[in-house]
Amino acid sequence: IPRRARVPVLAIALLMAGFASVMTFRGEAAGWWHPAEQSEQRLAGEWLDANTEPGDRIMTRSMIVSFYSERVTVAMPHTGVEGMLTFARHYGVRYVVADQYTVDRLIPELTPLFERDDIPGLRLVQVVASENRVARIFAVDPAPPPSLDDPPLLGFTGDAG
């Protein structure tokens, strides 16, 4: 780097590093200087733990929901609502948890889960909110029979098809 360019290049690099640091610690819900905590997902898991049967399977993309619900968890496939419901029924899923992060950033094909309450095959049973974020819990309706198939692990996040 030429001697004359060192100061401007260093200044730009420091500004970029500062901006990256700020954005790292800025959570969507928590605000500046507070890492985002997925507390709506914790609340969804706690609600499932308190309001569903221990043998009920749930579907989510969140390991937080899985942990707090203490239920067998089926990974939510990357597909639209109809494909997700087919997958859920195959694995005997009774409840589906749609959180804003999953719908907004990972699987936008599931946006109808946040826009409508009258989705065929699903019945909205609970909405939990925390720090300006929402998770919606749906019952699969009618409930599918229990499945003996081992579900894909939650760490599996492959595409449908």
Coordinates of C-alpha atoms in Angstrom, one line a residue:
I1 CA 0.0 0.0 0.0
P2 CA 1.4 3.4 -0.9
R3 CA 2.4 5.5 2.1
R4 CA -0.3 8.2 1.3
A5 CA -3.1 5.6 1.2
R6 CA -2.2 3.9 4.5
V7 CA -4.2 6.3 6.8
P8 CA -7.4 6.3 4.7
V9 CA -7.2 2.5 4.3
L10 CA -6.7 2.1 8.0
A11 CA -9.5 4.5 8.8
I12 CA -11.9 2.6 6.5
A13 CA -10.8 -0.8 8.0
L14 CA -11.4 0.5 11.5
L15 CA -14.8 1.9 10.6
M16 CA -15.8 -1.4 9.0
A17 CA -14.6 -3.4 12.1
G18 CA -16.5 -1.1 14.4
F19 CA -19.7 -1.4 12.3
A20 CA -19.3 -5.2 12.2
S21 CA -18.8 -5.3 16.0
V22 CA -21.9 -3.2 16.6
M23 CA -24.0 -5.3 14.2
T24 CA -22.8 -8.5 15.9
F25 CA -24.1 -7.3 19.3
R26 CA -27.3 -5.7 18.0
G27 CA -30.2 -8.1 18.4
E28 CA -33.3 -7.5 16.4
A29 CA -35.5 -7.5 19.5
A30 CA -33.0 -6.7 22.3
G31 CA -31.7 -3.4 20.8
W32 CA -28.2 -2.0 20.7
W33 CA -25.5 -3.7 22.8
H34 CA -27.7 -6.6 23.9
P35 CA -27.3 -9.9 22.1
A36 CA -30.7 -11.3 20.9
E37 CA -32.1 -14.0 23.1
Q38 CA -34.7 -16.2 21.5
S39 CA -37.0 -15.9 24.5
E40 CA -40.1 -16.4 22.4
Q41 CA -38.8 -19.8 21.5
R42 CA -38.2 -20.6 25.2
L43 CA -41.8 -19.6 26.0
A44 CA -43.1 -21.8 23.1
G45 CA -41.2 -24.8 24.5
E46 CA -42.4 -24.2 28.0
W47 CA -46.0 -23.9 26.8
L48 CA -45.7 -27.2 24.9
D49 CA -44.2 -28.9 28.0
A50 CA -47.1 -27.7 30.1
N51 CA -50.0 -28.2 27.6
T52 CA -49.2 -31.3 25.6
E53 CA -48.8 -35.0 26.3
P54 CA -45.2 -36.3 26.8
G55 CA -45.6 -38.6 23.8
D56 CA -46.6 -35.8 21.4
R57 CA -44.2 -35.0 18.7
I58 CA -43.5 -31.4 17.7
M59 CA -42.0 -29.9 14.6
T60 CA -39.7 -26.9 14.8
R61 CA -36.4 -25.6 13.5
S62 CA -35.5 -24.4 17.0
M63 CA -33.3 -26.4 19.4
I64 CA -34.5 -24.0 22.1
V65 CA -38.1 -25.1 21.6
S66 CA -37.0 -28.7 21.6
F67 CA -35.1 -28.3 24.8
Y68 CA -37.8 -26.6 26.8
S69 CA -40.6 -28.7 25.5
E70 CA -38.9 -32.0 26.4
R71 CA -40.7 -33.6 23.4
V72 CA -39.6 -35.7 20.5
T73 CA -38.8 -33.1 17.9
V74 CA -39.0 -33.4 14.1
A75 CA -37.0 -31.1 12.0
M76 CA -39.1 -28.7 9.9
P77 CA -38.2 -29.3 6.3
H78 CA -37.4 -26.4 3.9
T79 CA -40.7 -26.4 2.0
G80 CA -44.1 -24.7 1.8
V81 CA -47.0 -25.3 4.1
E82 CA -48.5 -28.2 2.2
G83 CA -45.1 -30.1 2.0
M84 CA -44.5 -29.3 5.7
L85 CA -47.9 -30.8 6.6
T86 CA -47.2 -33.9 4.6
F87 CA -43.9 -34.4 6.3
A88 CA -45.4 -33.7 9.7
R89 CA -48.2 -36.2 9.2
H90 CA -45.7 -38.9 8.0
Y91 CA -43.8 -38.6 11.3
G92 CA -46.8 -38.3 13.6
V93 CA -46.3 -34.6 14.5
R94 CA -49.0 -33.2 16.7
Y95 CA -47.8 -29.6 17.0
V96 CA -45.9 -27.2 14.7
V97 CA -44.0 -24.2 16.1
A98 CA -43.4 -21.3 13.7
D99 CA -41.1 -18.6 15.0
Q100 CA -40.3 -15.3 13.3
Y101 CA -36.7 -16.1 12.7
T102 CA -37.5 -19.4 10.9
V103 CA -40.2 -17.9 8.7
D104 CA -38.4 -14.6 8.0
R105 CA -34.9 -15.8 7.4
L106 CA -34.8 -19.6 6.8
I107 CA -38.1 -20.7 5.2
P108 CA -40.0 -17.8 3.8
E109 CA -42.3 -20.3 2.1
L110 CA -44.0 -20.7 5.5
T111 CA -45.0 -17.0 5.6
P112 CA -48.7 -18.0 5.6
L113 CA -48.2 -19.3 9.1
F114 CA -47.8 -15.7 10.2
E115 CA -50.4 -14.2 7.9
R116 CA -53.4 -16.5 8.4
D117 CA -55.1 -18.4 11.2
D118 CA -57.3 -20.5 8.8
I119 CA -54.7 -22.9 7.2
P120 CA -56.3 -26.2 6.3
G121 CA -54.8 -29.0 8.4
L122 CA -53.6 -26.6 11.1
R123 CA -55.4 -25.1 14.1
L124 CA -53.7 -22.1 15.9
V125 CA -53.6 -23.1 19.6
Q126 CA -51.2 -20.5 21.1
V127 CA -49.2 -17.4 20.3
V128 CA -46.3 -16.4 22.5
A129 CA -44.4 -13.2 22.3
S130 CA -41.3 -11.7 23.9
E131 CA -39.0 -8.8 23.0
N132 CA -41.1 -7.9 20.0
R133 CA -40.9 -11.4 18.5
V134 CA -43.6 -14.0 18.1
A135 CA -43.9 -17.8 17.9
R136 CA -47.1 -19.4 16.8
I137 CA -48.0 -22.9 17.9
F138 CA -50.4 -24.9 15.7
A139 CA -52.0 -28.3 16.3
V140 CA -52.1 -30.6 13.3
D141 CA -55.8 -31.1 12.7
P142 CA -56.9 -33.8 12.5
A143 CA -54.1 -35.3 14.6
P144 CA -52.2 -37.9 12.7
P145 CA -51.7 -41.4 14.1
P146 CA -48.5 -42.0 16.0
S147 CA -45.5 -42.9 13.8
L148 CA -43.0 -45.6 14.5
D149 CA -40.5 -44.0 12.1
D150 CA -37.5 -42.3 13.7
P151 CA -37.7 -38.6 12.7
P152 CA -34.8 -36.8 11.2
L153 CA -32.7 -35.2 13.9
L154 CA -33.3 -31.5 14.5
G155 CA -29.7 -30.8 13.4
F156 CA -30.8 -32.0 9.9
T157 CA -32.0 -29.0 7.9
G158 CA -32.1 -30.4 4.4
D159 CA -34.4 -29.4 1.6
A160 CA -37.6 -31.2 0.7
G161 CA -37.5 -33.6 -2.3

